[in-house]
mmCIF file of C-alpha atoms in Angstrom:
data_model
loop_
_atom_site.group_PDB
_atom_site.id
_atom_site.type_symbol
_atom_site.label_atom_id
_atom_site.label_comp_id
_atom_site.label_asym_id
_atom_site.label_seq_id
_atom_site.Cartn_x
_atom_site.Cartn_y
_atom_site.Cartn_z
ATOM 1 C CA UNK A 1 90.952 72.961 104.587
ATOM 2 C CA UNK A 2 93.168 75.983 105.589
ATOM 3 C CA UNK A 3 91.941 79.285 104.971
ATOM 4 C CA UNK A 4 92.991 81.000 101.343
ATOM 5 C CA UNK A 5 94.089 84.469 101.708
ATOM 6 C CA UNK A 6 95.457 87.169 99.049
ATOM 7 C CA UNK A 7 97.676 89.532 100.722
ATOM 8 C CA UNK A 8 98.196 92.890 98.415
ATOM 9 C CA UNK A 9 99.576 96.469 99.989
ATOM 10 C CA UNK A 10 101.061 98.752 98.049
ATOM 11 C CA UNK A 11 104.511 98.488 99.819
ATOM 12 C CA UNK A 12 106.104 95.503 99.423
ATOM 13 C CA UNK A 13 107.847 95.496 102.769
ATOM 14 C CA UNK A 14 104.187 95.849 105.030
ATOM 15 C CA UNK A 15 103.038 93.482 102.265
ATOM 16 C CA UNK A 16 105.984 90.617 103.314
ATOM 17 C CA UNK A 17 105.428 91.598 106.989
ATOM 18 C CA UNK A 18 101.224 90.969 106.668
ATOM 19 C CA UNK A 19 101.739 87.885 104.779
ATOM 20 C CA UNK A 20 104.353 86.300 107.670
ATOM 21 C CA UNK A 21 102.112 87.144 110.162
ATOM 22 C CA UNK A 22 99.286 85.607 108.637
ATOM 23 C CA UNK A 23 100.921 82.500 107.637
ATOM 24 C CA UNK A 24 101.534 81.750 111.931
ATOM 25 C CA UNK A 25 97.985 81.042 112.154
ATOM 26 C CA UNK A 26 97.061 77.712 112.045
ATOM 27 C CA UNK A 27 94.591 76.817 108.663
ATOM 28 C CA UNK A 28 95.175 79.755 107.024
ATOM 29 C CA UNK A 29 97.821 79.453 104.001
ATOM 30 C CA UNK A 30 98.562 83.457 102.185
ATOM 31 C CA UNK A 31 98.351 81.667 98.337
ATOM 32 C CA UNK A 32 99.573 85.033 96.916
ATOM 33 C CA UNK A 33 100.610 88.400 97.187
ATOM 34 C CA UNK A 34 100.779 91.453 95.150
ATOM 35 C CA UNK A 35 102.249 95.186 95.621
ATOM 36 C CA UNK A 36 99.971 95.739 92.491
ATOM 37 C CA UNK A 37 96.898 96.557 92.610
ATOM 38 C CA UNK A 38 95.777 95.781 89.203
ATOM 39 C CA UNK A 39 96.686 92.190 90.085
ATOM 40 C CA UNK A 40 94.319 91.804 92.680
ATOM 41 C CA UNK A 41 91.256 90.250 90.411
ATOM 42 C CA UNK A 42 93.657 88.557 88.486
ATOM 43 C CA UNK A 43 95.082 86.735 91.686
ATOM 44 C CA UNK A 44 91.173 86.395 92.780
ATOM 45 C CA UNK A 45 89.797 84.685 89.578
ATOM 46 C CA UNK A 46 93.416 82.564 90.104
ATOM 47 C CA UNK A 47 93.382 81.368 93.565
ATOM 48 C CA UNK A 48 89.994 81.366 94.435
ATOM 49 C CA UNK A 49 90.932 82.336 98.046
ATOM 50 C CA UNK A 50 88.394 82.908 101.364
ATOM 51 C CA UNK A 51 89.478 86.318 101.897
ATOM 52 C CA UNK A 52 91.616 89.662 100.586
ATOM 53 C CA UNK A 53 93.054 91.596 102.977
ATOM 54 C CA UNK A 54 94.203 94.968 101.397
ATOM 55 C CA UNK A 55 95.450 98.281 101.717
ATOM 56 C CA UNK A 56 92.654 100.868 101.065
ATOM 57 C CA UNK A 57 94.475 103.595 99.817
ATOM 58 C CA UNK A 58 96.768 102.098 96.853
ATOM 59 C CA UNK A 59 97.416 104.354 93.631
ATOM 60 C CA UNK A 60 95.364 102.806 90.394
ATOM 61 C CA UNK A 61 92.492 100.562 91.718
ATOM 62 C CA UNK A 62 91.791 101.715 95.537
ATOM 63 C CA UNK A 63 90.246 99.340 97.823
ATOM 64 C CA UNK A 64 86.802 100.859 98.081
ATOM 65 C CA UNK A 65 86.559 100.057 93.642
ATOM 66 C CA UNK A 66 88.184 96.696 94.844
ATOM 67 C CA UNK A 67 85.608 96.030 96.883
ATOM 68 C CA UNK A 68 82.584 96.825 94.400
ATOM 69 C CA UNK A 69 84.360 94.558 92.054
ATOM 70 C CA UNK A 70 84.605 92.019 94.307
ATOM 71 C CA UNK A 71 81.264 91.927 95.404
ATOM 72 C CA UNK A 72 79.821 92.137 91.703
ATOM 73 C CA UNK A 73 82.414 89.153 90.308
ATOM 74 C CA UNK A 74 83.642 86.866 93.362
ATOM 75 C CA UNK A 75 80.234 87.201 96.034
ATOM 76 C CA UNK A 76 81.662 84.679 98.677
ATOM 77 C CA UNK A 77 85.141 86.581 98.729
ATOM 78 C CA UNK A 78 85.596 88.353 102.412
ATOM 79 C CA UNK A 79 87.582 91.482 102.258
ATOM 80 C CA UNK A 80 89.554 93.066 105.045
ATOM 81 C CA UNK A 81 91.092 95.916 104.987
ATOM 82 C CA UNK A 82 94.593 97.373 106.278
ATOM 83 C CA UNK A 83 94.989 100.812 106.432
ATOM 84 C CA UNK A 84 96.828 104.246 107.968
ATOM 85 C CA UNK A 85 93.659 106.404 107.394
ATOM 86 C CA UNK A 86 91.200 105.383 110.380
ATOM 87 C CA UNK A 87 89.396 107.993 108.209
ATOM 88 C CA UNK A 88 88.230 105.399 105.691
ATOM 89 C CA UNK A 89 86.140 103.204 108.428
ATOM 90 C CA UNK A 90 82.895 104.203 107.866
ATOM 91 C CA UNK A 91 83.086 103.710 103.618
ATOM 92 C CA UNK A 92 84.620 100.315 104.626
ATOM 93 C CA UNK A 93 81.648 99.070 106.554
ATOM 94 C CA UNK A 94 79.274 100.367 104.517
ATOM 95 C CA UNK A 95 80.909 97.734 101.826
ATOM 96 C CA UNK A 96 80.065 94.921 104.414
ATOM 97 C CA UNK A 97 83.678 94.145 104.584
ATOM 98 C CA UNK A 98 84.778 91.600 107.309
ATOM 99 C CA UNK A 99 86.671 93.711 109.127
ATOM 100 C CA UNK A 100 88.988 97.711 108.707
ATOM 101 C CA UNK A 101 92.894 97.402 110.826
ATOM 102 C CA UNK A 102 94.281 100.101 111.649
ATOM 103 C CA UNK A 103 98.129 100.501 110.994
ATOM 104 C CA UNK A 104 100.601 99.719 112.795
ATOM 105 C CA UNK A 105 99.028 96.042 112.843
ATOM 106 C CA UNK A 106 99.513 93.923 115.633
ATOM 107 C CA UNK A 107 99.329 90.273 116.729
ATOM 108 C CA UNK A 108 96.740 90.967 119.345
ATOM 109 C CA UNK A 109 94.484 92.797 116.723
ATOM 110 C CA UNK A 110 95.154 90.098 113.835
ATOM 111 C CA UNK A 111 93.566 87.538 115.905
ATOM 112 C CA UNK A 112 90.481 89.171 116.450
ATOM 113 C CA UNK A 113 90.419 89.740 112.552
ATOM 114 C CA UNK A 114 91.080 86.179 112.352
ATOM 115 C CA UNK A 115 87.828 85.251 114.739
ATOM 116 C CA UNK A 116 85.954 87.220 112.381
ATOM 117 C CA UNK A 117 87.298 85.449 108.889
ATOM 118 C CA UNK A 118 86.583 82.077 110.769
ATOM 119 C CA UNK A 119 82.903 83.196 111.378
ATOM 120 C CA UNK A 120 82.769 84.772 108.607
ATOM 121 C CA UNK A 121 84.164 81.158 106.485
ATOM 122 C CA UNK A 122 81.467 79.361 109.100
ATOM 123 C CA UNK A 123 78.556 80.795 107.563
ATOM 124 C CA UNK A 124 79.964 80.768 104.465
ATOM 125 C CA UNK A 125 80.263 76.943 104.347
ATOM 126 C CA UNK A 126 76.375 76.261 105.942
ATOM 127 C CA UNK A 127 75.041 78.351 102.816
ATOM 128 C CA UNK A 128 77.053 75.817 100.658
ATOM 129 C CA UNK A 129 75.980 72.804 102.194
ATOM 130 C CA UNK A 130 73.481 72.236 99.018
ATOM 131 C CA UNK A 131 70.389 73.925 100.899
ATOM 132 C CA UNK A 132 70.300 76.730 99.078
ATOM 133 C CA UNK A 133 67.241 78.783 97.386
ATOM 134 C CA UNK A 134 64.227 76.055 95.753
ATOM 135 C CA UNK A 135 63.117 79.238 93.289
ATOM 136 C CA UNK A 136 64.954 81.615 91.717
ATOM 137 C CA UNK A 137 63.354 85.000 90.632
ATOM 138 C CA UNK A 138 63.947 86.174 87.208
ATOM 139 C CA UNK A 139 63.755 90.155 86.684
ATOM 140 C CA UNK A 140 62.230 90.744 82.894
ATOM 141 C CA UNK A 141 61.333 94.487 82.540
ATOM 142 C CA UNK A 142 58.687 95.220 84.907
ATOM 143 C CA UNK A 143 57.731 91.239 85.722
ATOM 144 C CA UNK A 144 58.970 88.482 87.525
ATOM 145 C CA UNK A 145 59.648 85.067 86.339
ATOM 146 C CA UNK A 146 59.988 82.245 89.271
ATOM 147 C CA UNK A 147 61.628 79.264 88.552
ATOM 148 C CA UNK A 148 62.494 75.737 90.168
ATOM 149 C CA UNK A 149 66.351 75.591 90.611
ATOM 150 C CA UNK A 150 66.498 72.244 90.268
ATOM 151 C CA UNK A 151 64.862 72.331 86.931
ATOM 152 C CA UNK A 152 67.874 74.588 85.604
ATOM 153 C CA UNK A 153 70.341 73.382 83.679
ATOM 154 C CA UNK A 154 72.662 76.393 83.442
ATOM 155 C CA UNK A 155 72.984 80.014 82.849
ATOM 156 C CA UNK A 156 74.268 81.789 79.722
ATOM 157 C CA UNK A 157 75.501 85.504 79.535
ATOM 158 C CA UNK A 158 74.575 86.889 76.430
ATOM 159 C CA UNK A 159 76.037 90.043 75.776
ATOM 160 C CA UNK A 160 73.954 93.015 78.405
ATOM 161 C CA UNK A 161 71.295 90.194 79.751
ATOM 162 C CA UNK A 162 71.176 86.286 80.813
ATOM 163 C CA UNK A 163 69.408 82.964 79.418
ATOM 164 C CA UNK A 164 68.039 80.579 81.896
ATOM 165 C CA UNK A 165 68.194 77.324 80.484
ATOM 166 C CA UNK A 166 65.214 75.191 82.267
ATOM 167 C CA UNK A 167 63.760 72.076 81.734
ATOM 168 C CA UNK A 168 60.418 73.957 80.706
ATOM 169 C CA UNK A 169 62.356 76.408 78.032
ATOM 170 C CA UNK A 170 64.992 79.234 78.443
ATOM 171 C CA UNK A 171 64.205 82.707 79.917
ATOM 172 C CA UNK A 172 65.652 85.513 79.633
ATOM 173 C CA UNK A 173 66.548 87.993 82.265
ATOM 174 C CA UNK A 174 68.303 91.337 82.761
ATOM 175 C CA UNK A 175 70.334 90.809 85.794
ATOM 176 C CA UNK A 176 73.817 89.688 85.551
ATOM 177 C CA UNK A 177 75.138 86.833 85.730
ATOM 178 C CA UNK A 178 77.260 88.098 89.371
ATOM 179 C CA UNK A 179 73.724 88.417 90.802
ATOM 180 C CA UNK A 180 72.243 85.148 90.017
ATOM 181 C CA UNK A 181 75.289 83.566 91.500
ATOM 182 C CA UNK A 182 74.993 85.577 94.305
ATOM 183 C CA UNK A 183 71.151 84.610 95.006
ATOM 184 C CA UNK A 184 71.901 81.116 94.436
ATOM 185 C CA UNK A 185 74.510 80.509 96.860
ATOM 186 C CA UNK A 186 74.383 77.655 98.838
ATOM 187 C CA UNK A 187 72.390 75.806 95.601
ATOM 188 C CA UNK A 188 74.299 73.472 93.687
ATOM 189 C CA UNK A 189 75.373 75.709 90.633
ATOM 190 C CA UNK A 190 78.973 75.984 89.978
ATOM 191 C CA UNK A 191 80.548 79.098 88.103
ATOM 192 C CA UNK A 192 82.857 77.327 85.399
ATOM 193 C CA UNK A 193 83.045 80.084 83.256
ATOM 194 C CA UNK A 194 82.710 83.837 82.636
ATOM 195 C CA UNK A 195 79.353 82.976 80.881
ATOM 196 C CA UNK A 196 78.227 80.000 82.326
ATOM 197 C CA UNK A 197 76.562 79.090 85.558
ATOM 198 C CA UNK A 198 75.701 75.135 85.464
ATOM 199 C CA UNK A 199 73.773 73.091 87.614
ATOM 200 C CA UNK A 200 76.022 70.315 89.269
ATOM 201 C CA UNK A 201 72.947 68.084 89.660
ATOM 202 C CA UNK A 202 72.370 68.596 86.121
ATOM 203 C CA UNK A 203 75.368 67.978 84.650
ATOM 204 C CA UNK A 204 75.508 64.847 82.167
ATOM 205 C CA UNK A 205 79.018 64.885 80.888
ATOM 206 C CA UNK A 206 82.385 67.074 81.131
ATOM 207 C CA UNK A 207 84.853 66.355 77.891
ATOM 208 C CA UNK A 208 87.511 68.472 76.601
ATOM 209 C CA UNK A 209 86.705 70.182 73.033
ATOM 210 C CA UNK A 210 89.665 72.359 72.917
ATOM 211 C CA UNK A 211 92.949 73.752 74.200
ATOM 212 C CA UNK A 212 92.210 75.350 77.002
ATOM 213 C CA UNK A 213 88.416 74.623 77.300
ATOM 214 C CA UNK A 214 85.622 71.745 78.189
ATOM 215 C CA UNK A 215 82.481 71.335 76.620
ATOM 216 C CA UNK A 216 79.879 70.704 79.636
ATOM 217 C CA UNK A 217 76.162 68.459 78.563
ATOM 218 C CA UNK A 218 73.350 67.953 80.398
ATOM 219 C CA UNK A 219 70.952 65.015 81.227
ATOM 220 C CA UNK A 220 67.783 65.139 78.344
ATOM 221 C CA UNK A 221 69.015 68.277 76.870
ATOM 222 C CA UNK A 222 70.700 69.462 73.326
ATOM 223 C CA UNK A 223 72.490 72.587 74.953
ATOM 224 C CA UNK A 224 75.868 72.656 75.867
ATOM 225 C CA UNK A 225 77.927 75.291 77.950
ATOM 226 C CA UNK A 226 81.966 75.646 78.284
ATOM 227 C CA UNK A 227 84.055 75.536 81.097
ATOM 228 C CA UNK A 228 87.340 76.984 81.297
ATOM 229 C CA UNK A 229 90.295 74.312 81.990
ATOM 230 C CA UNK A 230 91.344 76.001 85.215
ATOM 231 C CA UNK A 231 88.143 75.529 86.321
ATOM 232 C CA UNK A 232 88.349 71.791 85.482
ATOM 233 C CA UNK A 233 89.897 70.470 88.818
ATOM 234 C CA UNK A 234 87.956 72.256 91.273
ATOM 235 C CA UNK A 235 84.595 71.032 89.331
ATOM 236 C CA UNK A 236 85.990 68.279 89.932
ATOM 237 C CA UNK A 237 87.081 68.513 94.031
ATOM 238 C CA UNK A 238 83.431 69.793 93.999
ATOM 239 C CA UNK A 239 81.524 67.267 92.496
ATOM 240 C CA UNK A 240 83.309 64.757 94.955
ATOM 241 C CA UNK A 241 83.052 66.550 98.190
#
């Protein structure tokens, strides 16, 4: 599958140029752009694309706040950033970002950003190959809880901390929900939801229960979790891949 990319810089004009330049690669499809940067998320949670390559220096949410967000709410998103100020480098790296153009941006330099993004998607793809973590470790004050992955059904936010559902109980944790995805990655748990984190394996049954929402059951247990309808299709890409 071609590479999904979110183009956003602040200028509409380097924002059109980017995105054409992008779009000449082979596998690698710019799903959306935005000269806004408070659209950014919105276009992430949306699209669901590979990477973001963005201006660092936009008015309202900068890069560098982009990039926390990102991290914290979409984990596997690569960032890359295009910018005038060569000045911002070493903040940029620090974030673990895929790569930090400087402008004027060039063919030549693209494709070396490109190499990156495809090594980048590379190892990204054998962490999600279903051989992922076998425990997951559940901070609880000053403890630990382990727990068998397989053996979880899903994960519930609940307002500041997190229930575990298990086969043995629930358990409750203070990390949030962004950092459990994050350490299971490459597991079999799917994010269908702002507050739920379900375990494909798990999963019993998937019916809809109201406009814009699915009610998602589980094999030998009474607790249900919701999934958003947008969420629906690529559940349903996943489950089949």
């Amino acid at each position: 599958m071609p590479l999904k990319i979110v183009v956003a810089d602040d200028e509409l004009p380097i924002c059109n140029l980017i995105s054409n330049m992008i779009d000449e690669f082979d596998d690698c499809e710019v799903v959306a752009q935005t000269s806004d940067s408070a659209k950014i998320l919105e276009l992430v949670d949306q699209y669901r694309p590979d990477v973001v390559f963005t201006d660092i220096n936009m008015p309202g949410m900068d890069g560098l706040t982009l990039a926390h967000r990102l991290q914290r709410e979409h984990p596997g998103v690569g960032i890359v950033y295009i910018s005038g100020h060569a000045n911002f480098a070493s903040d940029a790296y620090n974030l673990d970002v895929i790569d930090f153009i400087v402008k004027p941006l060039s063919r030549g330099r693209l494709e070396k950003t490109m190499e990156k993004i495809l090594r980048f998607k590379h190892m990204t793809a054998n962490l999600n190959n279903g051989f992922g973590p076998t425990k997951l470790a559940l901070k609880n004050g000053h403890g630990l809880t382990i727990v068998d992955t397989s053996r979880i059904f899903f994960i519930e936010k609940c307002g500041t901390k997190c229930i575990v559902h298990t086969h043995a109980g629930t358990y409750e944790t203070t990390e949030t929900l962004a950092a459990l995805e994050k350490k299971l990655n490459g597991s079999k748990f799917f994010r269908c939801h702002k507050s739920f984190l379900i375990n494909i394996d798990n999963v019993e049954k998937v019916a809809p229960y109201a406009d814009r929402a699915y009610e998602v059951t589980f094999q030998d247990y009474a607790r249900s979790a919701s999934m958003r309808r947008d969420k629906f299709e690529e559940f349903a890409l996943r489950i089949n891949s």
